[in-house]
Amino acid sequence: MLDPLKISEYARALYRAHGNKAEAEAASRLRQSEQTGNQDEAENWRRIRQAISQLRGPGQA
């Protein structure tokens, strides 16, 4: 599992690359990880998605 600093770095990079679609991209990767049974990777993507949501701030869901 990634440490909190790496989660934050991945979230910021994904947000820079995809803008408002970054959270949907993280959700897609989360689903892919779950479907392949990779629970550690899925948990990383869950945390990255949450970090992106925090980057976006309230009212931008």
PDB file of C-alpha atoms in Angstrom:
ATOM      1  CA  MET A   1       0.000   0.000   0.000  1.00  0.00           C
ATOM      2  CA  LEU A   2       1.244   3.496  -0.815  1.00  0.00           C
ATOM      3  CA  ASP A   3       2.198   5.905   1.938  1.00  0.00           C
ATOM      4  CA  PRO A   4       0.156   9.127   2.381  1.00  0.00           C
ATOM      5  CA  LEU A   5       2.761  11.274   0.605  1.00  0.00           C
ATOM      6  CA  LYS A   6       2.659   9.064  -2.507  1.00  0.00           C
ATOM      7  CA  ILE A   7      -1.155   9.055  -2.433  1.00  0.00           C
ATOM      8  CA  SER A   8      -1.102  12.857  -2.423  1.00  0.00           C
ATOM      9  CA  GLU A   9       1.452  12.989  -5.251  1.00  0.00           C
ATOM     10  CA  TYR A  10      -0.562  10.573  -7.410  1.00  0.00           C
ATOM     11  CA  ALA A  11      -3.770  12.503  -6.712  1.00  0.00           C
ATOM     12  CA  ARG A  12      -2.221  15.841  -7.702  1.00  0.00           C
ATOM     13  CA  ALA A  13      -0.663  14.374 -10.851  1.00  0.00           C
ATOM     14  CA  LEU A  14      -3.934  12.759 -11.895  1.00  0.00           C
ATOM     15  CA  TYR A  15      -5.818  16.004 -11.214  1.00  0.00           C
ATOM     16  CA  ARG A  16      -3.316  18.002 -13.297  1.00  0.00           C
ATOM     17  CA  ALA A  17      -3.589  15.506 -16.149  1.00  0.00           C
ATOM     18  CA  HIS A  18      -7.369  14.984 -16.132  1.00  0.00           C
ATOM     19  CA  GLY A  19      -8.849  18.028 -14.371  1.00  0.00           C
ATOM     20  CA  ASN A  20     -12.425  17.488 -13.240  1.00  0.00           C
ATOM     21  CA  LYS A  21     -12.393  13.990 -14.765  1.00  0.00           C
ATOM     22  CA  ALA A  22      -9.584  12.823 -12.447  1.00  0.00           C
ATOM     23  CA  GLU A  23     -11.936  11.417  -9.827  1.00  0.00           C
ATOM     24  CA  ALA A  24     -13.782   9.392 -12.474  1.00  0.00           C
ATOM     25  CA  GLU A  25     -10.440   8.100 -13.779  1.00  0.00           C
ATOM     26  CA  ALA A  26      -9.436   7.004 -10.265  1.00  0.00           C
ATOM     27  CA  ALA A  27     -12.836   5.317  -9.832  1.00  0.00           C
ATOM     28  CA  SER A  28     -12.336   3.447 -13.106  1.00  0.00           C
ATOM     29  CA  ARG A  29      -8.913   2.216 -12.018  1.00  0.00           C
ATOM     30  CA  LEU A  30     -10.384   1.253  -8.640  1.00  0.00           C
ATOM     31  CA  ARG A  31     -13.018  -0.909 -10.361  1.00  0.00           C
ATOM     32  CA  GLN A  32     -10.388  -2.526 -12.587  1.00  0.00           C
ATOM     33  CA  SER A  33      -8.273  -3.392  -9.552  1.00  0.00           C
ATOM     34  CA  GLU A  34     -11.262  -4.858  -7.734  1.00  0.00           C
ATOM     35  CA  GLN A  35     -12.252  -6.915 -10.776  1.00  0.00           C
ATOM     36  CA  THR A  36      -8.773  -8.414 -11.022  1.00  0.00           C
ATOM     37  CA  GLY A  37      -8.758  -9.160  -7.298  1.00  0.00           C
ATOM     38  CA  ASN A  38      -5.898  -6.805  -6.493  1.00  0.00           C
ATOM     39  CA  GLN A  39      -7.153  -5.482  -3.165  1.00  0.00           C
ATOM     40  CA  ASP A  40      -3.993  -3.539  -2.221  1.00  0.00           C
ATOM     41  CA  GLU A  41      -4.075  -1.669  -5.522  1.00  0.00           C
ATOM     42  CA  ALA A  42      -7.816  -1.091  -5.155  1.00  0.00           C
ATOM     43  CA  GLU A  43      -7.251   0.424  -1.711  1.00  0.00           C
ATOM     44  CA  ASN A  44      -4.587   2.720  -3.161  1.00  0.00           C
ATOM     45  CA  TRP A  45      -7.026   3.915  -5.830  1.00  0.00           C
ATOM     46  CA  ARG A  46      -9.749   4.385  -3.205  1.00  0.00           C
ATOM     47  CA  ARG A  47      -7.404   6.629  -1.226  1.00  0.00           C
ATOM     48  CA  ILE A  48      -6.268   8.486  -4.365  1.00  0.00           C
ATOM     49  CA  ARG A  49      -9.893   9.099  -5.319  1.00  0.00           C
ATOM     50  CA  GLN A  50     -10.594  10.486  -1.842  1.00  0.00           C
ATOM     51  CA  ALA A  51      -7.536  12.759  -2.074  1.00  0.00           C
ATOM     52  CA  ILE A  52      -8.719  14.080  -5.454  1.00  0.00           C
ATOM     53  CA  SER A  53     -12.112  14.816  -3.944  1.00  0.00           C
ATOM     54  CA  GLN A  54     -10.395  16.842  -1.222  1.00  0.00           C
ATOM     55  CA  LEU A  55      -8.317  18.702  -3.819  1.00  0.00           C
ATOM     56  CA  ARG A  56     -11.471  19.687  -5.683  1.00  0.00           C
ATOM     57  CA  GLY A  57     -13.057  21.019  -2.517  1.00  0.00           C
ATOM     58  CA  PRO A  58     -16.715  21.280  -1.510  1.00  0.00           C
ATOM     59  CA  GLY A  59     -19.378  21.942  -4.092  1.00  0.00           C
ATOM     60  CA  GLN A  60     -17.434  20.480  -6.997  1.00  0.00           C
ATOM     61  CA  ALA A  61     -18.671  16.911  -6.922  1.00  0.00           C
TER      62      ALA A  61
END
